XYZ file of C-alpha atoms in Angstrom:
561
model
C -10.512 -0.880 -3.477
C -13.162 1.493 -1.899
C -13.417 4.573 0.024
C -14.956 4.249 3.603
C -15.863 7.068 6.065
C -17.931 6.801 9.204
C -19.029 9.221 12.399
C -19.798 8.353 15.530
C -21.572 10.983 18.144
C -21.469 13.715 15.743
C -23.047 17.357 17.177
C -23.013 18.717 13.420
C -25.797 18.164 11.003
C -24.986 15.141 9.305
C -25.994 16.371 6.145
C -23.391 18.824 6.250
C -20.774 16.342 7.485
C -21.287 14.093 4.260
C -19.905 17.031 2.446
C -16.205 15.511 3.714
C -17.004 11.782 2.994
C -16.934 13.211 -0.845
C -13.324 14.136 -0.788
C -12.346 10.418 -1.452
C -14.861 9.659 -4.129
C -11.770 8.837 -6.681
C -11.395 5.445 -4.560
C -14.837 4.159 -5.868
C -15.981 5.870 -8.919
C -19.049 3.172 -9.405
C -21.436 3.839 -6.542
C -22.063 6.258 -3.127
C -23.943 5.040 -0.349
C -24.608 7.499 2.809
C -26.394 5.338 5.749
C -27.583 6.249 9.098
C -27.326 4.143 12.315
C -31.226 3.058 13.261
C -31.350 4.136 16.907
C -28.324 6.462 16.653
C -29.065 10.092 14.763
C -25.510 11.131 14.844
C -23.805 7.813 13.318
C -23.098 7.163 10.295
C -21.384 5.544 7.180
C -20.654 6.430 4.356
C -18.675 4.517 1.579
C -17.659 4.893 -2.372
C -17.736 1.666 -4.290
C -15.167 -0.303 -6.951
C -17.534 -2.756 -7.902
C -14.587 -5.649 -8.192
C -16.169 -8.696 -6.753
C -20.087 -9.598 -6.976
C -21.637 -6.366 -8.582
C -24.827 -6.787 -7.445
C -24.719 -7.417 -3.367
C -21.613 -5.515 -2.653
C -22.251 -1.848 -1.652
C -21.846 -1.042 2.048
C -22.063 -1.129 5.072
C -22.750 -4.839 4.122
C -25.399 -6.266 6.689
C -26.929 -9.640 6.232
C -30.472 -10.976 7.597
C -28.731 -13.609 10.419
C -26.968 -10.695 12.084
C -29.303 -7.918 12.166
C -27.393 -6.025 14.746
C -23.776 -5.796 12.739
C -22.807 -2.951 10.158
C -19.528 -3.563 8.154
C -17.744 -0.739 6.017
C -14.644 -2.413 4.644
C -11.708 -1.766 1.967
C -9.773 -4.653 0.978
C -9.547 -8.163 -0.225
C -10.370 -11.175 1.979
C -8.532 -14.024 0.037
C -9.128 -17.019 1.970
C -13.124 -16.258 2.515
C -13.907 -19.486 0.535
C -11.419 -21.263 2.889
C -12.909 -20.204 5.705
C -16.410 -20.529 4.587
C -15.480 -24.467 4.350
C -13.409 -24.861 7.272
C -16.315 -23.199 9.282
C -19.032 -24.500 7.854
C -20.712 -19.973 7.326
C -23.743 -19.544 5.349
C -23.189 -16.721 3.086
C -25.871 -14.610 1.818
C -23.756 -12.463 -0.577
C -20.675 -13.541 -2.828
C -19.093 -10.424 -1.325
C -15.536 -11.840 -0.231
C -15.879 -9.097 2.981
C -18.917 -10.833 4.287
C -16.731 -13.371 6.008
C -15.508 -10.743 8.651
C -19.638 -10.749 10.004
C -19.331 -14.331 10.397
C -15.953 -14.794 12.075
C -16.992 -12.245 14.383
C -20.256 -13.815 14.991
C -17.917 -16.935 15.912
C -15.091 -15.914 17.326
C -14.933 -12.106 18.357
C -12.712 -9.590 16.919
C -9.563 -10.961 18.003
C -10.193 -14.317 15.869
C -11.428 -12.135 13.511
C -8.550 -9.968 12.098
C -5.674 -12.988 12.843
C -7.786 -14.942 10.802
C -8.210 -12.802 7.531
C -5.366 -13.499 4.647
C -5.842 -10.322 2.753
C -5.902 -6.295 2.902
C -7.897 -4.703 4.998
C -9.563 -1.858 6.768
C -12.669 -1.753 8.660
C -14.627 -0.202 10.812
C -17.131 -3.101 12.525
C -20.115 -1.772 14.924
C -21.943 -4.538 16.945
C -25.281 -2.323 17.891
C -26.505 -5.026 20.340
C -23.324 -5.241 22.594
C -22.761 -1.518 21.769
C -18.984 -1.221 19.894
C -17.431 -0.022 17.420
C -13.842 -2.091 16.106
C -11.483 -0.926 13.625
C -9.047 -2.947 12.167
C -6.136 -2.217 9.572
C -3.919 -5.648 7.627
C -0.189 -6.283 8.866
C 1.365 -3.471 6.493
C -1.515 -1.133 6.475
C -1.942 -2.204 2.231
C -5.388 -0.421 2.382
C -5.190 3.247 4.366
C -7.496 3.952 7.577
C -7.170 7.274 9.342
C -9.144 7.931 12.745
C -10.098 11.480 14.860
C -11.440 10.641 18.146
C -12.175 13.665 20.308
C -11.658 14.167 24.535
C -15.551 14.219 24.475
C -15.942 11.025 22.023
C -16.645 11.986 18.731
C -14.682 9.393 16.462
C -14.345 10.454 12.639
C -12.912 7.221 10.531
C -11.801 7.548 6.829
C -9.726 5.471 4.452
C -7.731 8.982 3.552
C -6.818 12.044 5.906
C -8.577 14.355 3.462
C -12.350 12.861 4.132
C -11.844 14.077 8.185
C -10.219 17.133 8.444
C -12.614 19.314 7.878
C -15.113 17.693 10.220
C -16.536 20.557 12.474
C -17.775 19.756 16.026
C -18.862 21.564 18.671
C -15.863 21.509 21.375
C -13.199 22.019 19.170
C -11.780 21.642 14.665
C -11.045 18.153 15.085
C -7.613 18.224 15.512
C -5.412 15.115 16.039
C -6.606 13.251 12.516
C -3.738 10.419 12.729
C -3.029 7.359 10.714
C -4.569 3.923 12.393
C -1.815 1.389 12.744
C -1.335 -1.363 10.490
C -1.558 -4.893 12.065
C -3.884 -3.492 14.841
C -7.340 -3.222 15.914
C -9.205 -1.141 18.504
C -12.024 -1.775 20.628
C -14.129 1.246 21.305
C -17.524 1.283 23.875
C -20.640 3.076 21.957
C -22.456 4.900 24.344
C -26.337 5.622 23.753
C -25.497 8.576 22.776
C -23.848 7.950 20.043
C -19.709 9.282 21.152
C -17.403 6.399 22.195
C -14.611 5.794 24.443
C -11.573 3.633 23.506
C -11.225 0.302 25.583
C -8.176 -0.723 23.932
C -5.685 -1.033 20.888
C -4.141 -4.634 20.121
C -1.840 -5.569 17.460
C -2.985 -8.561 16.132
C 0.082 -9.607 14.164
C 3.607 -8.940 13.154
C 5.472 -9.376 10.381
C 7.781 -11.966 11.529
C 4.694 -14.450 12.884
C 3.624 -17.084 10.662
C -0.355 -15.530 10.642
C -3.117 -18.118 11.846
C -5.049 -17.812 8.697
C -1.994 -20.353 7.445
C -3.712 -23.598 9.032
C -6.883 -23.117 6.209
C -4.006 -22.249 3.352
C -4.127 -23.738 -0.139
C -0.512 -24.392 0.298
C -0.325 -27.284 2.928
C 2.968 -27.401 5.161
C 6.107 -26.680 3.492
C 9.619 -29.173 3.968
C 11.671 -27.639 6.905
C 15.051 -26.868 6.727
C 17.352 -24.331 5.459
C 19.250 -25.788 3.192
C 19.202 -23.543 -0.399
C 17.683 -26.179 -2.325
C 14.533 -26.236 0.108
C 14.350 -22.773 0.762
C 14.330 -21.841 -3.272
C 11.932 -24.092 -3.607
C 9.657 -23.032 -0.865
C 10.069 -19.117 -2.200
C 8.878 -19.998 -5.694
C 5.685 -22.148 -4.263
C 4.591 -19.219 -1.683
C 5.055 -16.524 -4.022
C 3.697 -17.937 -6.840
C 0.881 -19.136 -4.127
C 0.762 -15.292 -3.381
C -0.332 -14.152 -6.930
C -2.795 -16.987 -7.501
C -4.843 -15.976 -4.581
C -4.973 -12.450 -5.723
C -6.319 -13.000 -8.991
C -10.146 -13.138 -7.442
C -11.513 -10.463 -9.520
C -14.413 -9.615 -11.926
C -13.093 -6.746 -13.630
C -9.909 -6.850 -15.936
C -5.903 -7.447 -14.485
C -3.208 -5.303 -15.366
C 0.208 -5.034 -14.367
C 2.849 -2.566 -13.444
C 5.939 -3.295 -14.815
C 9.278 -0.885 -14.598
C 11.568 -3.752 -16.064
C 13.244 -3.915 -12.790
C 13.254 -7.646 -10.752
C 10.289 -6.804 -8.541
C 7.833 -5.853 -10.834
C 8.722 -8.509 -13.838
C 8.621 -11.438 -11.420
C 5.175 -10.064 -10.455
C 4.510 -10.352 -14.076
C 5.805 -13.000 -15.533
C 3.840 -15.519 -12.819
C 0.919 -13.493 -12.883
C 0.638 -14.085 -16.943
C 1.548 -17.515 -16.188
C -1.151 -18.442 -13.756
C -3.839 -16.223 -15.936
C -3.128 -19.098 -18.780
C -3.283 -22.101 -16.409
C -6.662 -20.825 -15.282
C -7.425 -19.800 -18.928
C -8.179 -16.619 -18.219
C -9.372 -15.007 -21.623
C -7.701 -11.766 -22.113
C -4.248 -11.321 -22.642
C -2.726 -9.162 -19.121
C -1.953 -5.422 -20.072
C 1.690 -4.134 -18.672
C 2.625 -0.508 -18.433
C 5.512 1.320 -18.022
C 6.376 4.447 -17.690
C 9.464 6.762 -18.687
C 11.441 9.105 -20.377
C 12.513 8.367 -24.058
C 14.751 5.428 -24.086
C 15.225 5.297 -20.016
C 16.468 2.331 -18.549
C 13.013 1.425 -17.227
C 11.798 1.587 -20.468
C 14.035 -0.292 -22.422
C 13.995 -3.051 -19.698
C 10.204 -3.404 -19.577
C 10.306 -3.911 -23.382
C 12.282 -6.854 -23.273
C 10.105 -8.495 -20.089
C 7.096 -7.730 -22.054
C 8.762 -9.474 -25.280
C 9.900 -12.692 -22.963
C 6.446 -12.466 -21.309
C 4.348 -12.304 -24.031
C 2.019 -9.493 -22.793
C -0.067 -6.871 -24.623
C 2.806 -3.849 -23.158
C 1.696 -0.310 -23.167
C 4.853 2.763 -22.565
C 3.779 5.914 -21.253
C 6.147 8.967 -22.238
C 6.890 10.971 -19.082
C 7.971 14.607 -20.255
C 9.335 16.830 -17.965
C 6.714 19.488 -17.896
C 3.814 17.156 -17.274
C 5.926 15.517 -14.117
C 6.154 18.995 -12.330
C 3.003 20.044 -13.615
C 1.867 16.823 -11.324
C 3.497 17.557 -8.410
C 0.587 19.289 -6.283
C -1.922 17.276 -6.929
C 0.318 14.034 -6.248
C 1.276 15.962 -2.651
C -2.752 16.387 -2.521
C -3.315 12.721 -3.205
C 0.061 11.558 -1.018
C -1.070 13.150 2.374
C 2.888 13.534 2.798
C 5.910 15.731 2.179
C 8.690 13.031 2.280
C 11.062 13.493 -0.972
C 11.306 10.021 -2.183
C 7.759 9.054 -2.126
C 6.672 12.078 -4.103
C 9.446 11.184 -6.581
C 8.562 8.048 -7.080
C 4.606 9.122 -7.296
C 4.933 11.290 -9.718
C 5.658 8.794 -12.591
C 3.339 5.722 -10.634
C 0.414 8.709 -10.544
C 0.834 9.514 -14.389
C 0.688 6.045 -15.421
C -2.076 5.248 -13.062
C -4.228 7.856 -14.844
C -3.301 6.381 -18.304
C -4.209 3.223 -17.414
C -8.013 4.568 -16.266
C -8.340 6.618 -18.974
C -7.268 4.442 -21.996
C -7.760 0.850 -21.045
C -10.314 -1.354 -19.077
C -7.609 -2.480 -16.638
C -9.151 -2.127 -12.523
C -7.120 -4.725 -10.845
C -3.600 -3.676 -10.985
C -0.721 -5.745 -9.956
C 2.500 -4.256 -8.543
C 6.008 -5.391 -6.713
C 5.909 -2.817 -3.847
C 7.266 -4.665 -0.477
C 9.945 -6.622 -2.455
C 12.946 -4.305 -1.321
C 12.274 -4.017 1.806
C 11.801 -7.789 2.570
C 14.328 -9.079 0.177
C 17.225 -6.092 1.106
C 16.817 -4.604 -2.310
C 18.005 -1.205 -1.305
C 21.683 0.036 -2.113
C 22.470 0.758 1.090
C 22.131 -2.602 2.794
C 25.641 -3.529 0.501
C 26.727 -1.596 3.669
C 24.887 -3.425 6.600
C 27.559 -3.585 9.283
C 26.170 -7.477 9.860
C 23.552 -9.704 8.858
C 21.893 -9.278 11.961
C 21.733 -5.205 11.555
C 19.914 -6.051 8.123
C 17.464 -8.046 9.100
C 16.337 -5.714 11.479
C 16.503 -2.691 9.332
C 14.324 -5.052 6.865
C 11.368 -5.337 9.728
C 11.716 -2.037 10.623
C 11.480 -0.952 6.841
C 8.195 -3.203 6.323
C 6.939 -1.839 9.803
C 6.962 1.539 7.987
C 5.582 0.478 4.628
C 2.390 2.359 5.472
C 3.952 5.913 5.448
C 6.097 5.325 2.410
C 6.218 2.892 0.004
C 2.479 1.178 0.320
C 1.494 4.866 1.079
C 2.532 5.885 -2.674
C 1.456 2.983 -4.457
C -2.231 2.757 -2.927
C -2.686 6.546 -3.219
C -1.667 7.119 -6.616
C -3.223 4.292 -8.277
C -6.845 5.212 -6.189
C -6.310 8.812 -7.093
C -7.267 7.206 -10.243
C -9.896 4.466 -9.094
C -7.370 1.442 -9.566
C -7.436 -1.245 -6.748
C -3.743 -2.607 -6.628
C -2.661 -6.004 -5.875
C 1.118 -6.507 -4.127
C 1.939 -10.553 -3.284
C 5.209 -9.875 -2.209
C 3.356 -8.371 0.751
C 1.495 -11.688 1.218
C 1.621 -12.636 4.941
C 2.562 -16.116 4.738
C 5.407 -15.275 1.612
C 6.543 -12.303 4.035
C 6.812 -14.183 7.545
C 8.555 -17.050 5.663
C 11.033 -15.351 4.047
C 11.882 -13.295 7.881
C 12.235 -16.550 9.342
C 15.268 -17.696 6.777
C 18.700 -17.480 8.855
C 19.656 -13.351 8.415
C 22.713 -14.474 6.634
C 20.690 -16.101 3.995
C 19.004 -12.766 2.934
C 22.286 -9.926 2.661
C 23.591 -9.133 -1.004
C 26.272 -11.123 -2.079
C 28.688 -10.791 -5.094
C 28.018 -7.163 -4.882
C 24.204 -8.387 -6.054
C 20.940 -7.499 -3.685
C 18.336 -9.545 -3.536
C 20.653 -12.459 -4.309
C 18.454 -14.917 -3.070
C 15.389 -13.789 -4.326
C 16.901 -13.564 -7.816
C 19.276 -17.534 -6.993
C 15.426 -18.799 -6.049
C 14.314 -18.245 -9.585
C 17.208 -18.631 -11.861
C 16.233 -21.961 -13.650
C 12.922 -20.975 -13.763
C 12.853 -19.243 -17.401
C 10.332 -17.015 -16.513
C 12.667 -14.228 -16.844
C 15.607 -12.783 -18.896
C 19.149 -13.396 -17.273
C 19.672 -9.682 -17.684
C 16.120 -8.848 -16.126
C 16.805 -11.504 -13.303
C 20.146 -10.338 -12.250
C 19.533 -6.283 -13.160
C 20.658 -3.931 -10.602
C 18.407 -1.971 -8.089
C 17.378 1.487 -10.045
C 15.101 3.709 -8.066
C 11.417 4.025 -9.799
C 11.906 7.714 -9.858
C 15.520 7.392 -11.339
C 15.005 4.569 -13.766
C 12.335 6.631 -15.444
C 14.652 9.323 -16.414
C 17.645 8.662 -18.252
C 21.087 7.847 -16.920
C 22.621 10.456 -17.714
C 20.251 13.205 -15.812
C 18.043 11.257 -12.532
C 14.647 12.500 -12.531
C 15.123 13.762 -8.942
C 18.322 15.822 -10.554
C 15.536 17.149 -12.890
C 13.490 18.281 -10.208
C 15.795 19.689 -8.205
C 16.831 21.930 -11.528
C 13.116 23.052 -11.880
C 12.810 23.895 -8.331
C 15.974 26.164 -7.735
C 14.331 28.694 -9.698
C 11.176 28.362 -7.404
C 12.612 28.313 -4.352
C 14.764 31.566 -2.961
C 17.406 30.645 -1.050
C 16.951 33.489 1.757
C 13.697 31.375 2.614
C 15.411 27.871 2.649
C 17.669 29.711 5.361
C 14.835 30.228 7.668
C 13.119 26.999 6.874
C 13.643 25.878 10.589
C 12.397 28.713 12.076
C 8.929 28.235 10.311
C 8.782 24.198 9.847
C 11.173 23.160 13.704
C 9.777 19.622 12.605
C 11.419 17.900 9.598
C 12.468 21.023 8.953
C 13.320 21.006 5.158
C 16.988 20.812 4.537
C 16.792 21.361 0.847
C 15.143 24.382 -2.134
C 13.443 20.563 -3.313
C 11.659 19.695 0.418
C 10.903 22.807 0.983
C 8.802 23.382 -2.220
C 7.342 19.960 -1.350
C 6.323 21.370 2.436
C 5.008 24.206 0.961
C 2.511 22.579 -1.215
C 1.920 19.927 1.802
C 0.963 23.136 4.036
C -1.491 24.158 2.184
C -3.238 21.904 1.751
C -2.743 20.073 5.202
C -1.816 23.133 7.299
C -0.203 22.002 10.867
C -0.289 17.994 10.114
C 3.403 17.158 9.553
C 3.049 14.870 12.117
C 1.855 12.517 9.782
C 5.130 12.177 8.585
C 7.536 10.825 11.845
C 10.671 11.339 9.724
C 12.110 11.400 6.121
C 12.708 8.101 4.462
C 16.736 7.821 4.261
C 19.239 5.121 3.183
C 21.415 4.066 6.565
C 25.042 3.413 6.995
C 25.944 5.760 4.618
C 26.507 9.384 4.953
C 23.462 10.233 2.217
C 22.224 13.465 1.949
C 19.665 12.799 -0.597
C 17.340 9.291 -0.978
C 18.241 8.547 -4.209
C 20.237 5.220 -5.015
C 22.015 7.269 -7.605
C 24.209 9.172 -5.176
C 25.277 6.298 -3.339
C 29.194 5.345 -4.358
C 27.771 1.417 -5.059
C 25.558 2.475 -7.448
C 28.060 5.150 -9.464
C 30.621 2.244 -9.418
C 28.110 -0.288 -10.739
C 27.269 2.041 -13.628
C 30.685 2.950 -14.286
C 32.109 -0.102 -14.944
């Protein structure tokens, strides 16, 4: 996890630029590099270093002897770079896992390039002897890349919105800083003066594709079929598959864990694969809540079935809304349920940097909306409709939930790991029959949780728990967290300005005292980019009002009985 920022064709002093490549120093707290472009005085890259794999060849841009002409600024994890390194036959001059992308390009071109790569990813590429630039973001945009390219062709490129606008240039503020999409790349023609013009923008891969990085997997072909036995089977070897690969690191694993079915099954195989490959250090877990909240009390008993070295976090109400600018800061959005559910993954995030040697933090973001772990699908009209509202939920990861979890856990110089975002687990799993994957016996995630029952790597009563919201299961049951907030914010809020909340925000205009504090705070530090938001995360097929689970009739029934 690293911080990149590059210019192309800038008419400011580049000197003075560099002053915005320091607003996302928090994603590499070990090392800054600022380089210039030989033969181009207004390029130039800049990146902030997690030293995470081989600490003495990997700052960037990474350029090796046998391509002279290549410059690579890259955040992410390349998992299969040994693979690939075999399959190919490359001759790698660094043990940096990102050094494969030089030599696939080298081979192949860009296209080959970013199907290829089994990882997270963002990158900015620039061949200086055919004269482009490429940039290239991983299927569901795991690791953040934001682009401004001007009408006259100054590009700005930055893993967060808040390293490019304040860029100054001569024909205009840059103004249209937008998120690059995930599963994409572009192809842009550097001119010798240093702008560029876009040639085009490809999407590379989608979610539902098997990727055509599997053909140099560890995992050879799985048995066809969809009968259950098979297809539990095949879940347990990809996922478990999923968290081996990510456990290339040199610095110390840690592990998120709410006590909900996401983040224990995480868990529980990651500690189990850290003793097969005798990994020396027992894994850290850490969970965060209010006294005695259901998260808390659940991650206990994981932890105790586990057999991990557990740390709780206290969440008290005055530190969680003392938090909320600076999470909004660190977000780049205004949508309600991501800054709910940051608040408490921001808090623990900075615990875990402050009191324990944990860098390479493991989490179960991605599960829900692959698996139909929200509340709301209990209401799909038809299998079909869910499966499509799963897609279209993982083909918006990158403005909500993968949003949140990279941003508060850099905030804080964390790299996170999330296998149930692993390409080959993900495109599997979308290709099971759609009425396969709906909850059934009033359970979601049924077959997730059926794939895994005999497994013992779990409780019963952690395997088959109910869906609880991260921001409601670290409050008590009796008050949500977002109920909380809500309380603290009426007396902020007046209601005479909620009433003309349209007239001064016509989009998303906030409908609530709570998203209109959160707007507020958004504006100023973002003034005019709402557009980064399309629209507010909501539950469908139910009349909601609010995003929390906990005002959805399923989820009051469940907890009533």
């Amino acid at each position: 996890m690293c911080g990149i920022w590059a210019l192309f064709g800038s008419d400011e002093c580049l000197s003075v630029q560099c002053l915005s490549a320091m607003k996302i120093a928090h994603r590499g707290p070990d090392a800054f590099r600022f380089e210039n472009v030989n033969g181009f005085t207004n390029c130039c890259f800049g990146f902030h270093r997690l030293a995470v794999v081989d600490q003495l060849y990997g700052m960037q841009p990474i350029r090796v002897k046998k391509f002279p002409y290549l410059w690579l600024c890259y955040n992410g994890e390349i998992y299969n770079f040994k693979q690939l390194q075999k399959q190919f036959g490359f001759d790698y001059q660094t043990l940096v896992d990102g050094e494969v992308i030089l030599h696939l390009y080298n081979r192949g071109g860009i296209e080959q390039t970013a199907s290829m790569l089994d990882g997270v990813f963002a990158f900015i590429l620039l061949d200086t002897a055919n004269r482009k630039v490429f940039l290239a973001r991983d299927t569901y945009g795991v690791r953040p890349l934001f682009k401004v390219l001007t009408d006259d062709g100054f590009l700005g490129v930055c893993s967060e919105a808040k390293g490019l606008i304040n860029l100054k240039h001569s024909t205009s503020l840059c103004s249209k800083v937008e998120p690059f999409l995930p599963g994409h790349y572009e192809v842009l023609d550097l001119k010798p003066s240093g702008k560029v013009a876009s040639v085009e923008l490809v999407k590379f891969h989608s979610c539902k594709d098997e990727p055509l990085h599997v053909a140099c997997d560890t995992v050879e072909a799985l048995p066809s079929g969809f009968d259950l036995e098979t297809v539990k089977s095949n879940i347990r070897i990809l996922f478990e598959n999923a968290v081996r690969k990510r456990l290339m690191a040199h610095r110390r694993i840690g592990c998120l864990l709410s006590g909900g079915l996401d983040s224990s099954l995480v868990a529980a195989v990651l500690l189990k694969l850290m003793k097969e490959i005798n990994i020396n250090y027992p894994l850290q877990t850490f969970a965060i809540g209010m006294e005695n909240s259901p998260d808390l009390l659940a991650a206990r008993k994981v932890a105790a079935h586990i057999g991990s070295e557990h740390h709780e976090v206290i969440l008290n109400t005055e530190e969680g809304i003392q938090a909320i600018e600076e999470v909004i800061f660190s977000l780049e959005t205004y949508d309600i349920t991501t800054i709910r559910a940051s608040i408490g993954m921001y808090l623990v995030s900075k615990y875990i940097r402050k009191k324990t040697d944990s860098v390479v933090i493991f989490s179960g973001e991605g599960s829900d909306e692959l698996t139909q772990g929200y509340i709301y699908f209990h209401k799909a009209p038809s299998p079909e409709e869910a499966a499509e509202e799963s897609e279209r939920l993982l083909k918006e990861l990158y403005l909500f939930d993968v949003l949140r979890a990279d941003r508060t856990t850099a905030a804080h110089g964390l790299e996170l790991r999330v296998p149930f975002l692993d390409h080959r687990f993900t495109s599997y799993y979308l290709s099971l029959p759609a009425e396969l994957r709906i909850p059934k016996n009033g359970i979601e995630k049924y077959l997730l949780r059926l794939s895994f029952e005999d497994s013992n790597l779990l409780p019963k009563e952690i395997l088959w728990r109910p869906k609880e919201a991260f921001s409601d299961g670290i409050a008590s049951v009796k008050k949500s967290w977002f109920s909380i907030l809500q309380d603290y914010i009426d007396q902020q809020v007046d209601d005479l300005l909620l009433e003309k909340a349209a007239e001064k925000h016509p989009f998303n205009p906030p409908k609530t005292k709570e998203s209109y504090y959160y707007r507020q705070i958004f504006e100023k530090h973002y003034p005019g980019r709402s557009s980064w938001l399309p629209h507010y995360w909501m539950p469908r097929w139910v009349k909601a009002t609010d995003p929390s689970a906990r005002t959805l009739k399923h989820y009051k029934s469940a907890t009533q009985e």
